[in-house]
mmCIF file of C-alpha atoms in Angstrom:
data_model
loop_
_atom_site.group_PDB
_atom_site.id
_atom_site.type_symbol
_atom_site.label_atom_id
_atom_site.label_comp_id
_atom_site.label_asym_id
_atom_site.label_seq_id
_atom_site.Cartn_x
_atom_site.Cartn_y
_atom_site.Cartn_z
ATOM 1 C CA UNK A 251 -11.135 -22.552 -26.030
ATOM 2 C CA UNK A 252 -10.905 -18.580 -25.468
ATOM 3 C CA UNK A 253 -7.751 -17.129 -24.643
ATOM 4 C CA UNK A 254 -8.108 -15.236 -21.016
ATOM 5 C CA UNK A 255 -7.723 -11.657 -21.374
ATOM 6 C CA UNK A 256 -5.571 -10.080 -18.573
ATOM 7 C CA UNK A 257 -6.892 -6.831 -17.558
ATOM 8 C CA UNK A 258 -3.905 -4.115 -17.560
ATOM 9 C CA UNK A 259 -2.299 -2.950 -14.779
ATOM 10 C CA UNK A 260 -3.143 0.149 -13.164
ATOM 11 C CA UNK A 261 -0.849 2.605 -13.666
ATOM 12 C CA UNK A 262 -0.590 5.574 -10.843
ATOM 13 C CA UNK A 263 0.541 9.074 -11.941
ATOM 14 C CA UNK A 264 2.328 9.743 -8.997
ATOM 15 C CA UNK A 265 3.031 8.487 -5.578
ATOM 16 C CA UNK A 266 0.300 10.033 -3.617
ATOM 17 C CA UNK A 267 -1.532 7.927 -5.726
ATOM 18 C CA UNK A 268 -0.219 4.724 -4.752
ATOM 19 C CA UNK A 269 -2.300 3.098 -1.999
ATOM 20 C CA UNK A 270 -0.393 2.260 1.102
ATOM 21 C CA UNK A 271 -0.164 -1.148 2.202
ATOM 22 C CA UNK A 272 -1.304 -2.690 -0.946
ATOM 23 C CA UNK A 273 1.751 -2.202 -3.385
ATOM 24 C CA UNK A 274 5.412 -1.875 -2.797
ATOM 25 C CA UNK A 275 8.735 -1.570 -5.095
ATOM 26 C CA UNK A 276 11.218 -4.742 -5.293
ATOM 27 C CA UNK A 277 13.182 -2.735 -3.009
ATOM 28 C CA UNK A 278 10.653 -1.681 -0.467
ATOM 29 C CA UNK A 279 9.877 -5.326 -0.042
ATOM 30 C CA UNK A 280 13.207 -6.227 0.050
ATOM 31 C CA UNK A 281 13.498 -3.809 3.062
ATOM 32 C CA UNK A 282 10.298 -5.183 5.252
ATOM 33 C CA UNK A 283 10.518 -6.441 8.837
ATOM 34 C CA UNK A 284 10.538 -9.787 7.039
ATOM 35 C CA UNK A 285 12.177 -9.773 3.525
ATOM 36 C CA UNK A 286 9.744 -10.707 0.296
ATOM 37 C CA UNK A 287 10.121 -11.908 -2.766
ATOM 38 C CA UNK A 288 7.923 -10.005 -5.339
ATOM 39 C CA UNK A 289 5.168 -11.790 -7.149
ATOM 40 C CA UNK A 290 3.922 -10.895 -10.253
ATOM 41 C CA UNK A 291 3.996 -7.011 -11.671
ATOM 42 C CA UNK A 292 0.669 -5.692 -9.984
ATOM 43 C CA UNK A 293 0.946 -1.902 -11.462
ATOM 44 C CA UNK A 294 3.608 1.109 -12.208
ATOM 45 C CA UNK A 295 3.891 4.705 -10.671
ATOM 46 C CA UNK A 296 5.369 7.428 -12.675
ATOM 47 C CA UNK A 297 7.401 9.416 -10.184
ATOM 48 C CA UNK A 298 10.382 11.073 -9.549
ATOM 49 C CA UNK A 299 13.882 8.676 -8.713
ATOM 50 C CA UNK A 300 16.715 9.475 -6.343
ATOM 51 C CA UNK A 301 18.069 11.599 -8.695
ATOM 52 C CA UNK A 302 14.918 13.691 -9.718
ATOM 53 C CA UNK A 303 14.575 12.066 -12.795
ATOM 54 C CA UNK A 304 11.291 11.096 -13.785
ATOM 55 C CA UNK A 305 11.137 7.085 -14.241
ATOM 56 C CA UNK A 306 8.392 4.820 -14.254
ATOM 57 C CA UNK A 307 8.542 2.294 -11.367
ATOM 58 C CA UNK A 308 6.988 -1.083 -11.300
ATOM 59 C CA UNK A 309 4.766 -2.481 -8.095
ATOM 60 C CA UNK A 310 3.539 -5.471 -6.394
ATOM 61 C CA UNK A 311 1.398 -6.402 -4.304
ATOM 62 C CA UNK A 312 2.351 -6.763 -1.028
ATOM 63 C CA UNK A 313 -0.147 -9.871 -0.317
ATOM 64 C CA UNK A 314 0.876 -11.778 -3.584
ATOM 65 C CA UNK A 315 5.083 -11.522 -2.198
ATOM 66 C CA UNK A 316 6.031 -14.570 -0.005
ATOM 67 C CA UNK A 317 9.015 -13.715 2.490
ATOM 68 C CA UNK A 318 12.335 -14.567 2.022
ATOM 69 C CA UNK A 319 14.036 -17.805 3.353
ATOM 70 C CA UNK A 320 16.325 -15.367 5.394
ATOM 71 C CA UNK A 321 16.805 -16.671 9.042
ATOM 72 C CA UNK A 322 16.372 -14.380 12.012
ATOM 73 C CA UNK A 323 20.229 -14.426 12.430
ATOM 74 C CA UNK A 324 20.483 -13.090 9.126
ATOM 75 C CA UNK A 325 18.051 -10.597 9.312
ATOM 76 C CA UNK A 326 19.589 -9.579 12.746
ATOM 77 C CA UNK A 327 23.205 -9.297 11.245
ATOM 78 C CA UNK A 328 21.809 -6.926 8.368
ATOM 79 C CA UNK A 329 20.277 -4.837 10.753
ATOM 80 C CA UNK A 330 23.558 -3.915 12.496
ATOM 81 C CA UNK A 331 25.475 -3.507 8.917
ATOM 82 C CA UNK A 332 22.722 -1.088 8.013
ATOM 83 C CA UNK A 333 22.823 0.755 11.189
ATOM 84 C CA UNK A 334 24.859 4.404 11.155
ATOM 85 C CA UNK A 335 27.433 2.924 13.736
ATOM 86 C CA UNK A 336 28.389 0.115 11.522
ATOM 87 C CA UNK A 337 30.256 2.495 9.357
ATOM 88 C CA UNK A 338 32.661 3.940 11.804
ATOM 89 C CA UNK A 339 35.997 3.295 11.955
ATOM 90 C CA UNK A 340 37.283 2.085 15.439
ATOM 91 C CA UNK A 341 41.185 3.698 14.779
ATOM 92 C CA UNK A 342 40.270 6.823 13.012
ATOM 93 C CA UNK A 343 36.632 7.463 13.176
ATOM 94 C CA UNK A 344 36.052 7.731 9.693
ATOM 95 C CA UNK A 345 33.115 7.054 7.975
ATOM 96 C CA UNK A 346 34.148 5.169 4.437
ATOM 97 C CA UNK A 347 31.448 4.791 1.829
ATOM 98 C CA UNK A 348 32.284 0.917 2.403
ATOM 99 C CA UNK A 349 31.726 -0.428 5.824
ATOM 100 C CA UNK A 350 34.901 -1.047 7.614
ATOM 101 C CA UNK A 351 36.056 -4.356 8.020
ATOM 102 C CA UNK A 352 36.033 -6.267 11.491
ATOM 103 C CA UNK A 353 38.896 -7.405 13.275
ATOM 104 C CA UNK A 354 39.453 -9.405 16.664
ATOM 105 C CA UNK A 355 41.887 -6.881 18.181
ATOM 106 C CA UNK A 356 40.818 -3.448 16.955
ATOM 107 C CA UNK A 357 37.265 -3.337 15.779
ATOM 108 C CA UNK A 358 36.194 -2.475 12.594
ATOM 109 C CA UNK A 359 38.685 -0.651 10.559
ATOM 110 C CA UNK A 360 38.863 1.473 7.621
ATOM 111 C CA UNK A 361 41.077 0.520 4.515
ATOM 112 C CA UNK A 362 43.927 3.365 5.407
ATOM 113 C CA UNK A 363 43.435 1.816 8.943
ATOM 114 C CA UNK A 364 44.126 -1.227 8.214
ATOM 115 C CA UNK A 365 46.892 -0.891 5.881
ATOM 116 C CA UNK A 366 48.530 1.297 8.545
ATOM 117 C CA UNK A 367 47.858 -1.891 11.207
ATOM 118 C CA UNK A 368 49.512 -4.079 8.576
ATOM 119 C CA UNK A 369 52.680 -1.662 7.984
ATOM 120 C CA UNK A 370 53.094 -1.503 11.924
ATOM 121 C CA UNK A 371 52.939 -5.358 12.203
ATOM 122 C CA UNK A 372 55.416 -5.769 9.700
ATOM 123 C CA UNK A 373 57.301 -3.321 11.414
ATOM 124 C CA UNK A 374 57.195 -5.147 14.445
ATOM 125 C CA UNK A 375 57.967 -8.438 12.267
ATOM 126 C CA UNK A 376 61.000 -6.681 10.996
ATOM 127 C CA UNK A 377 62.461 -5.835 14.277
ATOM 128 C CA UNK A 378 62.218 -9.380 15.410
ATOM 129 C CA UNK A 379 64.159 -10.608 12.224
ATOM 130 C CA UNK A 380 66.818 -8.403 12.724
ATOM 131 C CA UNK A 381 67.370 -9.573 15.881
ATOM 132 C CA UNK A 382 67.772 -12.951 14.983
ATOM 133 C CA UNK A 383 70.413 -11.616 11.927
ATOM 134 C CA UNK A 384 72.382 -9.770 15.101
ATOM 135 C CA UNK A 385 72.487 -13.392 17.285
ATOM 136 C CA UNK A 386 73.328 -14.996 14.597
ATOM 137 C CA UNK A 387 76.518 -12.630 13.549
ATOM 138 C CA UNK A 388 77.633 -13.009 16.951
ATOM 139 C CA UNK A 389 77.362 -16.475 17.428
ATOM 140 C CA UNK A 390 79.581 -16.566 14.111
ATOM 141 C CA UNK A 391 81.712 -13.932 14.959
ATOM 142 C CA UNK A 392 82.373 -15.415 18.542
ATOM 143 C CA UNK A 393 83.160 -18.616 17.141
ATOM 144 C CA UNK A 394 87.007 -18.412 17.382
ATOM 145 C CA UNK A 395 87.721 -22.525 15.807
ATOM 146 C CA UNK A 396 86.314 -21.354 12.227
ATOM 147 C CA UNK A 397 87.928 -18.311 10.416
ATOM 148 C CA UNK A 398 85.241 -16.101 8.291
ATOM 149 C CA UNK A 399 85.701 -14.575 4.891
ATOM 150 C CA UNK A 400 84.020 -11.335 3.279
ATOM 151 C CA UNK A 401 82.725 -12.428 -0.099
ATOM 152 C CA UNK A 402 81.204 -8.972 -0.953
ATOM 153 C CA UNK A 403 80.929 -5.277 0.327
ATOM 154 C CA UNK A 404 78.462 -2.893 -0.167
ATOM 155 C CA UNK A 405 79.663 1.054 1.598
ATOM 156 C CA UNK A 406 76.923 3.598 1.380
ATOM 157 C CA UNK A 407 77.556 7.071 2.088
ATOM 158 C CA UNK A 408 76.444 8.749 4.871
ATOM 159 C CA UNK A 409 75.606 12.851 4.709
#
């Protein structure tokens, strides 16, 4: 028995090169209408990256990737992360490089946002406790049958 020979990949020297519809990046087919899972490394391109560097890039064929088992409602909800909007802050209008996170009562917020919302509701949390410290002192302080004692003093000094 032979061994089969694999033919080597075509390699593409830059992206002009590349012909459309036949091979895709991981990441392009990751992006699709309907999200695929590459198949076997089909050929590279040697072009430049993000950053201007040049790198050689691996590619698949587009008919050799089956899609992804992503459901529509999926697909749906990372289309609205993705979109421009998504990345607004309701409070503040900020844009963080992290999308904001939802909330029932306010909409997505930013982190500075949200730690704000948490300070006020503590806050508001506080006020309610210190009511309930001023009913209780006068529901002690009213009660005339049983004397009260100061264990400890603190004075502060006020400028």
């Amino acid at each position: 028995m032979s061994p089969t020979i694999t033919p080597p990949r075509p390699h593409f020297a830059s992206w002009r090169d590349v012909l459309d519809g036949i091979y895709a990046t991981e990441t392009q087919l990751k992006t699709m209408d309907l999200p695929r899972r590459p198949g076997l490394p089909a050929a590279t391109v040697k072009a430049r990256d993000g950053a201007g560097r040049r790198a050689t890039f691996t590619l698949y064929r587009i008919d050799e990737s089956t899609p992804t088992t992503a459901t529509a409602a999926q697909l749906a909800a990372a289309r609205r992360r993705s979109t421009p909007e998504a990345r607004v802050c309701a409070d503040c209008g900020a844009r963080p490089d992290r999308a904001p996170s939802a909330s029932d009562t306010h909409g997505p917020l930013c982190s500075a946002c949200w730690h704000i919302l948490r300070l006020r509701n503590r806050q508001a949390e506080a006020a309610r406790e210190r009511q309930g410290a001023i009913d209780t002192a006068r529901a002690l302080l009213s009660a005339v049958a049983q004397p009260l004692v100061v264990l400890h003093a603190d004075y502060t000094g006020c400028e």
